[in-house]
Amino acid sequence: MWFDESRLDDEHALAGVDAALRTLAESGARVRREAGAAGEASASRVDEARQRQRPRAVLAAGPDARLLRDVLESTCPVPFVAWPAPGLPGWVGSLDLVVMLAPQGSDAAAAGAVAEAVRRGADVLVACPPGSLVAEHAVGRDVVLLPTDTGDPLATAVVVLDFLASAGLGRPADADDVAAALDEIAVRCSPLRDIAANPAKEAALGLAESAPLVWGGSPLAARAARRVAEDLRRATGRAVLADDADQILPVVEAARARDVFADPVDGDAVVRPALLVLDDGNEEAHVRERAGRLRAAAAAHDVRVVELAHTGGSDVARHASLLLQGRYAATYLGLGLVDGDR
């Protein structure tokens, strides 16, 4: 495989990924759509939630449950747990709140966990499509159902965060802020913008002949890094590592020297790492120190550094922006890779 950068600005080549690019461009619209539907459904339940006794703990499950934890863990007045396994832990009971994110609504394990939470008498907050398998099990006096219909995990997480904030259990994601940030990225990364003015196309070019190492310094940037790495793997078929600085640093330091005479088309070139940094503007000392170590090692070992940044708005908006930029970059990277025979 080799990278043909001309395909990134070729309208005929871009037509082949039009559906994927449209899905990315509509990210902000999906957040607004889910926020509007959830707002209408939950308005009457927010006051009720505020009047209830504060739960002993909150347990979140489903896609992006860890995103909820990363956002709320430092501000939630009670312990907040992201549960990765099927079912519920044994300690969940009538004093607790179970939050189920089920954007597709068809997961039998999620439906079973909701039914079990209802049986144990816990307060339950479910975000899923009305009429879905999960919704059928989300029935009870202490159940709040936030209707969703886009199937978008991020949009679903945003409306749940805003509901929990309204109930006094953390700070809001601010759906309008997140949607506006996603719209901004859709404009900046539009296929109509050429490589010189498009951060996603520029990132794809920087990662074209490499095995990407993806790093984000803050918890939310690190979460975006893991999701972006998944998209890069699908786009390239290459090994892509997203991890902490301590795990990425040895890979950078072990990079083999670049062979300027190798012919990538004939398969002579060794695939070398490139460092993709997701910068959300976090200025904490430990983040700056790790970023400095990674950049210094990359410079010492001739490893290219590619950066995607979004430093304005709320923390969730910055996370969403980095995630969307990375997904655009993965799409353009897949578009530019062609068989060596072509």
CSV table of C-alpha atoms in Angstrom, one decimal:
chain,number,residue,atom,x,y,z
A,1,MET,CA,0.0,0.0,0.0
A,2,TRP,CA,1.1,3.6,-0.7
A,3,PHE,CA,-0.5,6.9,0.0
A,4,ASP,CA,-1.8,9.0,-2.9
A,5,GLU,CA,-2.4,12.4,-1.4
A,6,SER,CA,-4.1,13.7,-4.6
A,7,ARG,CA,-7.1,11.5,-3.8
A,8,LEU,CA,-7.9,13.7,-0.8
A,9,ASP,CA,-8.9,16.6,-3.1
A,10,ASP,CA,-10.2,14.5,-6.0
A,11,GLU,CA,-14.0,14.8,-6.2
A,12,HIS,CA,-14.4,11.4,-7.8
A,13,ALA,CA,-12.4,9.7,-5.1
A,14,LEU,CA,-14.2,11.6,-2.4
A,15,ALA,CA,-17.5,10.4,-3.8
A,16,GLY,CA,-16.5,6.9,-2.7
A,17,VAL,CA,-16.5,7.9,1.0
A,18,ASP,CA,-19.4,10.4,0.7
A,19,ALA,CA,-21.7,8.4,3.1
A,20,ALA,CA,-19.0,8.2,5.8
A,21,LEU,CA,-18.2,12.0,5.5
A,22,ARG,CA,-21.9,12.9,5.7
A,23,THR,CA,-22.3,10.8,8.8
A,24,LEU,CA,-19.4,12.7,10.4
A,25,ALA,CA,-20.7,16.1,9.3
A,26,GLU,CA,-24.1,15.4,10.9
A,27,SER,CA,-22.6,14.8,14.4
A,28,GLY,CA,-23.7,18.1,15.7
A,29,ALA,CA,-27.2,17.7,14.3
A,30,ARG,CA,-27.5,14.4,16.1
A,31,VAL,CA,-26.6,16.0,19.4
A,32,ARG,CA,-29.2,18.7,18.9
A,33,ARG,CA,-31.8,16.2,17.9
A,34,GLU,CA,-31.3,13.9,20.9
A,35,ALA,CA,-31.1,16.9,23.3
A,36,GLY,CA,-34.4,18.2,21.9
A,37,ALA,CA,-36.2,14.9,22.3
A,38,ALA,CA,-34.8,14.2,25.7
A,39,GLY,CA,-35.6,17.7,27.0
A,40,GLU,CA,-39.2,17.4,26.1
A,41,ALA,CA,-39.4,14.0,27.8
A,42,SER,CA,-37.5,14.8,30.9
A,43,ALA,CA,-38.7,18.3,31.8
A,44,SER,CA,-41.4,16.9,34.1
A,45,ARG,CA,-39.0,14.4,35.8
A,46,VAL,CA,-36.1,16.8,36.7
A,47,ASP,CA,-37.9,18.4,39.6
A,48,GLU,CA,-39.0,14.9,40.8
A,49,ALA,CA,-35.4,13.8,40.6
A,50,ARG,CA,-34.2,16.8,42.6
A,51,GLN,CA,-36.8,16.1,45.4
A,52,ARG,CA,-35.7,12.5,45.8
A,53,GLN,CA,-33.1,11.5,48.3
A,54,ARG,CA,-29.6,11.7,46.9
A,55,PRO,CA,-28.5,8.1,45.8
A,56,ARG,CA,-25.8,6.3,47.7
A,57,ALA,CA,-23.9,5.7,44.5
A,58,VAL,CA,-24.4,6.0,40.7
A,59,LEU,CA,-23.6,3.1,38.4
A,60,ALA,CA,-23.4,3.7,34.7
A,61,ALA,CA,-23.3,1.0,32.0
A,62,GLY,CA,-23.3,0.8,28.2
A,63,PRO,CA,-21.4,2.6,25.5
A,64,ASP,CA,-19.5,5.7,26.8
A,65,ALA,CA,-20.3,4.8,30.4
A,66,ARG,CA,-16.6,5.6,31.1
A,67,LEU,CA,-17.0,8.9,29.4
A,68,LEU,CA,-19.7,9.8,32.0
A,69,ARG,CA,-17.3,8.7,34.7
A,70,ASP,CA,-14.4,10.7,33.4
A,71,VAL,CA,-16.7,13.8,33.3
A,72,LEU,CA,-18.5,13.4,36.6
A,73,GLU,CA,-16.1,11.5,38.9
A,74,SER,CA,-14.5,14.7,40.2
A,75,THR,CA,-17.8,16.6,40.8
A,76,CYS,CA,-20.5,14.0,41.5
A,77,PRO,CA,-21.4,14.3,45.2
A,78,VAL,CA,-21.6,10.5,45.5
A,79,PRO,CA,-19.4,7.6,44.2
A,80,PHE,CA,-19.7,7.1,40.4
A,81,VAL,CA,-18.9,3.8,38.9
A,82,ALA,CA,-18.6,2.8,35.2
A,83,TRP,CA,-19.6,-0.9,35.0
A,84,PRO,CA,-18.1,-2.8,32.0
A,85,ALA,CA,-19.5,-6.3,32.6
A,86,PRO,CA,-22.9,-7.8,31.9
A,87,GLY,CA,-25.5,-7.6,34.7
A,88,LEU,CA,-25.1,-5.6,37.9
A,89,PRO,CA,-22.6,-5.8,40.8
A,90,GLY,CA,-24.1,-7.4,43.9
A,91,TRP,CA,-24.0,-4.2,45.9
A,92,VAL,CA,-26.5,-2.3,43.8
A,93,GLY,CA,-29.9,-1.9,45.6
A,94,SER,CA,-32.7,0.5,46.4
A,95,LEU,CA,-30.4,3.3,47.5
A,96,ASP,CA,-28.6,3.5,44.2
A,97,LEU,CA,-29.1,5.0,40.8
A,98,VAL,CA,-28.4,2.8,37.7
A,99,VAL,CA,-27.8,4.7,34.4
A,100,MET,CA,-28.1,2.6,31.2
A,101,LEU,CA,-26.8,4.0,27.9
A,102,ALA,CA,-28.4,1.9,25.1
A,103,PRO,CA,-28.4,4.0,21.9
A,104,GLN,CA,-29.3,1.0,19.8
A,105,GLY,CA,-31.8,-0.4,22.3
A,106,SER,CA,-31.4,-4.0,21.1
A,107,ASP,CA,-28.8,-5.3,23.5
A,108,ALA,CA,-30.2,-8.2,25.5
A,109,ALA,CA,-27.5,-7.8,28.2
A,110,ALA,CA,-28.5,-4.2,28.7
A,111,ALA,CA,-32.2,-5.1,28.8
A,112,GLY,CA,-31.4,-7.7,31.4
A,113,ALA,CA,-29.4,-5.3,33.6
A,114,VAL,CA,-32.3,-2.7,33.4
A,115,ALA,CA,-34.8,-5.4,34.5
A,116,GLU,CA,-32.5,-6.5,37.3
A,117,ALA,CA,-32.1,-2.9,38.5
A,118,VAL,CA,-35.9,-2.4,38.5
A,119,ARG,CA,-36.3,-5.7,40.4
A,120,ARG,CA,-33.9,-4.6,43.1
A,121,GLY,CA,-35.8,-1.3,43.6
A,122,ALA,CA,-33.0,1.0,42.3
A,123,ASP,CA,-33.7,4.3,40.7
A,124,VAL,CA,-33.1,3.8,37.0
A,125,LEU,CA,-32.2,6.2,34.2
A,126,VAL,CA,-32.3,4.7,30.7
A,127,ALA,CA,-31.5,6.4,27.4
A,128,CYS,CA,-32.7,4.2,24.5
A,129,PRO,CA,-35.1,4.2,21.5
A,130,PRO,CA,-38.8,4.0,22.6
A,131,GLY,CA,-40.3,0.6,21.7
A,132,SER,CA,-36.9,-1.1,21.8
A,133,LEU,CA,-36.0,-4.2,23.7
A,134,VAL,CA,-34.3,-2.2,26.5
A,135,ALA,CA,-37.3,0.2,26.7
A,136,GLU,CA,-39.6,-2.7,27.2
A,137,HIS,CA,-37.7,-3.6,30.4
A,138,ALA,CA,-37.5,0.0,31.6
A,139,VAL,CA,-40.9,0.1,33.2
A,140,GLY,CA,-41.5,1.0,36.8
A,141,ARG,CA,-42.3,3.9,39.2
A,142,ASP,CA,-38.6,4.7,39.7
A,143,VAL,CA,-37.6,4.6,36.0
A,144,VAL,CA,-36.9,7.6,33.8
A,145,LEU,CA,-36.7,6.9,30.1
A,146,LEU,CA,-34.8,9.4,27.9
A,147,PRO,CA,-35.9,8.6,24.3
A,148,THR,CA,-33.1,8.5,21.7
A,149,ASP,CA,-33.3,7.7,18.0
A,150,THR,CA,-30.0,8.5,16.3
A,151,GLY,CA,-28.0,5.5,17.6
A,152,ASP,CA,-25.1,7.9,18.3
A,153,PRO,CA,-23.3,6.9,21.6
A,154,LEU,CA,-21.8,10.4,22.0
A,155,ALA,CA,-25.1,12.2,21.5
A,156,THR,CA,-26.7,9.8,24.0
A,157,ALA,CA,-24.0,10.4,26.6
A,158,VAL,CA,-24.4,14.2,26.2
A,159,VAL,CA,-28.2,14.1,27.0
A,160,VAL,CA,-27.6,11.8,30.0
A,161,LEU,CA,-24.9,14.1,31.3
A,162,ASP,CA,-27.2,17.1,31.1
A,163,PHE,CA,-30.1,15.2,32.8
A,164,LEU,CA,-27.8,14.1,35.7
A,165,ALA,CA,-26.5,17.7,36.1
A,166,SER,CA,-30.1,19.0,36.3
A,167,ALA,CA,-30.7,16.4,39.0
A,168,GLY,CA,-27.8,17.8,41.0
A,169,LEU,CA,-25.3,14.9,40.3
A,170,GLY,CA,-22.6,16.7,38.4
A,171,ARG,CA,-21.8,19.4,35.9
A,172,PRO,CA,-23.6,19.6,32.5
A,173,ALA,CA,-22.1,18.6,29.1
A,174,ASP,CA,-24.1,21.6,27.5
A,175,ALA,CA,-25.5,20.0,24.4
A,176,ASP,CA,-25.6,23.3,22.5
A,177,ASP,CA,-21.9,23.9,23.2
A,178,VAL,CA,-21.0,20.3,22.1
A,179,ALA,CA,-23.1,20.6,18.9
A,180,ALA,CA,-21.6,23.9,18.0
A,181,ALA,CA,-18.1,22.5,18.5
A,182,LEU,CA,-18.9,19.5,16.2
A,183,ASP,CA,-20.3,21.8,13.6
A,184,GLU,CA,-17.1,23.9,13.7
A,185,ILE,CA,-15.0,20.7,13.1
A,186,ALA,CA,-17.3,19.6,10.3
A,187,VAL,CA,-16.6,22.9,8.5
A,188,ARG,CA,-12.8,22.8,9.1
A,189,CYS,CA,-12.5,19.2,8.0
A,190,SER,CA,-14.9,19.4,5.1
A,191,PRO,CA,-13.9,17.5,1.9
A,192,LEU,CA,-14.3,20.8,0.1
A,193,ARG,CA,-11.3,22.2,1.9
A,194,ASP,CA,-8.0,21.2,0.5
A,195,ILE,CA,-5.1,19.8,2.4
A,196,ALA,CA,-3.5,23.1,3.3
A,197,ALA,CA,-6.6,24.3,5.1
A,198,ASN,CA,-7.9,21.0,6.5
A,199,PRO,CA,-6.5,19.7,9.8
A,200,ALA,CA,-7.9,16.2,9.2
A,201,LYS,CA,-6.4,15.8,5.7
A,202,GLU,CA,-3.1,17.2,7.0
A,203,ALA,CA,-3.1,14.6,9.8
A,204,ALA,CA,-3.9,11.8,7.3
A,205,LEU,CA,-0.9,12.9,5.2
A,206,GLY,CA,1.3,13.0,8.3
A,207,LEU,CA,0.2,9.4,9.3
A,208,ALA,CA,0.2,8.0,5.8
A,209,GLU,CA,3.3,5.8,5.9
A,210,SER,CA,3.4,5.1,9.6
A,211,ALA,CA,2.1,2.9,12.4
A,212,PRO,CA,0.4,5.6,14.5
A,213,LEU,CA,0.9,6.0,18.3
A,214,VAL,CA,-2.1,8.0,19.6
A,215,TRP,CA,-1.8,9.9,22.9
A,216,GLY,CA,-4.0,12.3,24.8
A,217,GLY,CA,-2.9,13.8,28.1
A,218,SER,CA,-6.1,14.4,30.0
A,219,PRO,CA,-8.6,11.6,30.8
A,220,LEU,CA,-11.0,12.8,28.1
A,221,ALA,CA,-8.3,13.3,25.5
A,222,ALA,CA,-7.1,9.8,26.3
A,223,ARG,CA,-10.6,8.4,25.8
A,224,ALA,CA,-10.8,10.2,22.5
A,225,ALA,CA,-7.4,8.7,21.6
A,226,ARG,CA,-8.6,5.1,22.2
A,227,ARG,CA,-11.6,5.7,19.9
A,228,VAL,CA,-9.5,7.4,17.2
A,229,ALA,CA,-7.1,4.4,17.3
A,230,GLU,CA,-10.0,2.1,16.6
A,231,ASP,CA,-10.9,4.1,13.5
A,232,LEU,CA,-7.3,4.2,12.3
A,233,ARG,CA,-7.0,0.4,12.6
A,234,ARG,CA,-10.1,-0.1,10.6
A,235,ALA,CA,-8.9,2.4,8.0
A,236,THR,CA,-5.4,1.1,7.5
A,237,GLY,CA,-5.3,-2.5,8.8
A,238,ARG,CA,-2.1,-1.5,10.6
A,239,ALA,CA,-1.2,-1.8,14.3
A,240,VAL,CA,-2.2,1.4,16.1
A,241,LEU,CA,-1.4,1.9,19.8
A,242,ALA,CA,-3.3,4.3,22.1
A,243,ASP,CA,-1.9,4.3,25.6
A,244,ASP,CA,-0.3,6.3,28.4
A,245,ALA,CA,2.9,8.1,27.8
A,246,ASP,CA,4.9,5.5,29.8
A,247,GLN,CA,3.8,2.8,27.3
A,248,ILE,CA,4.2,4.8,24.2
A,249,LEU,CA,7.7,6.2,25.1
A,250,PRO,CA,9.6,2.9,24.6
A,251,VAL,CA,8.0,2.4,21.2
A,252,VAL,CA,9.2,5.9,20.1
A,253,GLU,CA,12.7,5.3,21.5
A,254,ALA,CA,12.9,1.9,19.7
A,255,ALA,CA,12.1,3.4,16.3
A,256,ARG,CA,14.5,2.2,13.6
A,257,ALA,CA,16.5,4.8,11.7
A,258,ARG,CA,14.8,6.0,8.5
A,259,ASP,CA,16.1,4.6,5.2
A,260,VAL,CA,15.8,7.4,2.7
A,261,PHE,CA,16.6,5.0,-0.2
A,262,ALA,CA,13.7,2.5,0.6
A,263,ASP,CA,11.0,2.3,-2.0
A,264,PRO,CA,7.6,2.0,-0.3
A,265,VAL,CA,5.9,0.8,-3.5
A,266,ASP,CA,8.2,-2.1,-3.7
A,267,GLY,CA,7.8,-2.9,0.0
A,268,ASP,CA,11.3,-2.0,1.0
A,269,ALA,CA,10.4,0.6,3.5
A,270,VAL,CA,10.0,-0.2,7.2
A,271,VAL,CA,6.7,1.1,8.6
A,272,ARG,CA,7.9,3.5,11.3
A,273,PRO,CA,5.9,5.0,14.1
A,274,ALA,CA,4.3,8.5,14.1
A,275,LEU,CA,3.1,10.2,17.2
A,276,LEU,CA,-0.5,11.6,17.0
A,277,VAL,CA,-1.1,14.0,19.9
A,278,LEU,CA,-4.7,14.9,20.8
A,279,ASP,CA,-4.4,18.3,22.6
A,280,ASP,CA,-7.5,19.5,24.5
A,281,GLY,CA,-5.7,22.4,26.1
A,282,ASN,CA,-5.1,20.8,29.5
A,283,GLU,CA,-2.4,22.7,31.2
A,284,GLU,CA,-1.9,20.5,34.3
A,285,ALA,CA,1.8,20.0,35.2
A,286,HIS,CA,1.8,16.2,34.8
A,287,VAL,CA,0.2,16.6,31.3
A,288,ARG,CA,2.8,19.1,30.2
A,289,GLU,CA,5.6,17.0,31.6
A,290,ARG,CA,4.5,13.8,29.7
A,291,ALA,CA,3.9,15.8,26.5
A,292,GLY,CA,7.4,17.2,26.8
A,293,ARG,CA,9.0,13.8,27.2
A,294,LEU,CA,7.1,12.4,24.3
A,295,ARG,CA,8.0,15.3,22.0
A,296,ALA,CA,11.6,15.2,23.0
A,297,ALA,CA,11.9,11.5,22.4
A,298,ALA,CA,10.2,11.9,19.0
A,299,ALA,CA,12.7,14.6,18.0
A,300,ALA,CA,15.6,12.5,19.2
A,301,HIS,CA,14.5,9.5,17.2
A,302,ASP,CA,13.2,11.2,14.0
A,303,VAL,CA,9.6,10.2,14.7
A,304,ARG,CA,7.1,12.5,13.1
A,305,VAL,CA,4.6,14.3,15.5
A,306,VAL,CA,1.1,15.0,14.2
A,307,GLU,CA,-1.2,17.1,16.3
A,308,LEU,CA,-5.0,17.6,16.4
A,309,ALA,CA,-6.1,20.3,18.8
A,310,HIS,CA,-9.3,21.9,20.2
A,311,THR,CA,-8.8,24.0,23.3
A,312,GLY,CA,-12.0,26.1,23.6
A,313,GLY,CA,-15.4,25.3,25.1
A,314,SER,CA,-16.4,22.8,27.8
A,315,ASP,CA,-14.4,19.6,28.4
A,316,VAL,CA,-17.0,17.5,26.7
A,317,ALA,CA,-17.0,19.8,23.7
A,318,ARG,CA,-13.2,19.5,23.5
A,319,HIS,CA,-13.4,15.7,23.7
A,320,ALA,CA,-16.1,15.5,21.0
A,321,SER,CA,-14.1,17.8,18.8
A,322,LEU,CA,-10.9,15.8,19.1
A,323,LEU,CA,-12.8,12.6,18.5
A,324,LEU,CA,-14.5,14.0,15.3
A,325,GLN,CA,-11.2,15.3,13.9
A,326,GLY,CA,-9.6,11.9,14.5
A,327,ARG,CA,-12.5,10.2,12.7
A,328,TYR,CA,-12.2,12.5,9.7
A,329,ALA,CA,-8.5,11.9,9.6
A,330,ALA,CA,-9.0,8.1,9.6
A,331,THR,CA,-11.5,8.4,6.8
A,332,TYR,CA,-9.1,10.5,4.7
A,333,LEU,CA,-6.2,8.2,5.5
A,334,GLY,CA,-8.2,5.2,4.3
A,335,LEU,CA,-9.2,7.1,1.1
A,336,GLY,CA,-5.6,7.9,0.3
A,337,LEU,CA,-4.2,4.4,0.7
A,338,VAL,CA,-4.1,2.5,-2.6
A,339,ASP,CA,-2.6,-0.8,-3.8
A,340,GLY,CA,1.0,-0.6,-4.9
A,341,ASP,CA,-0.1,-1.9,-8.3
A,342,ARG,CA,-2.2,1.1,-9.2
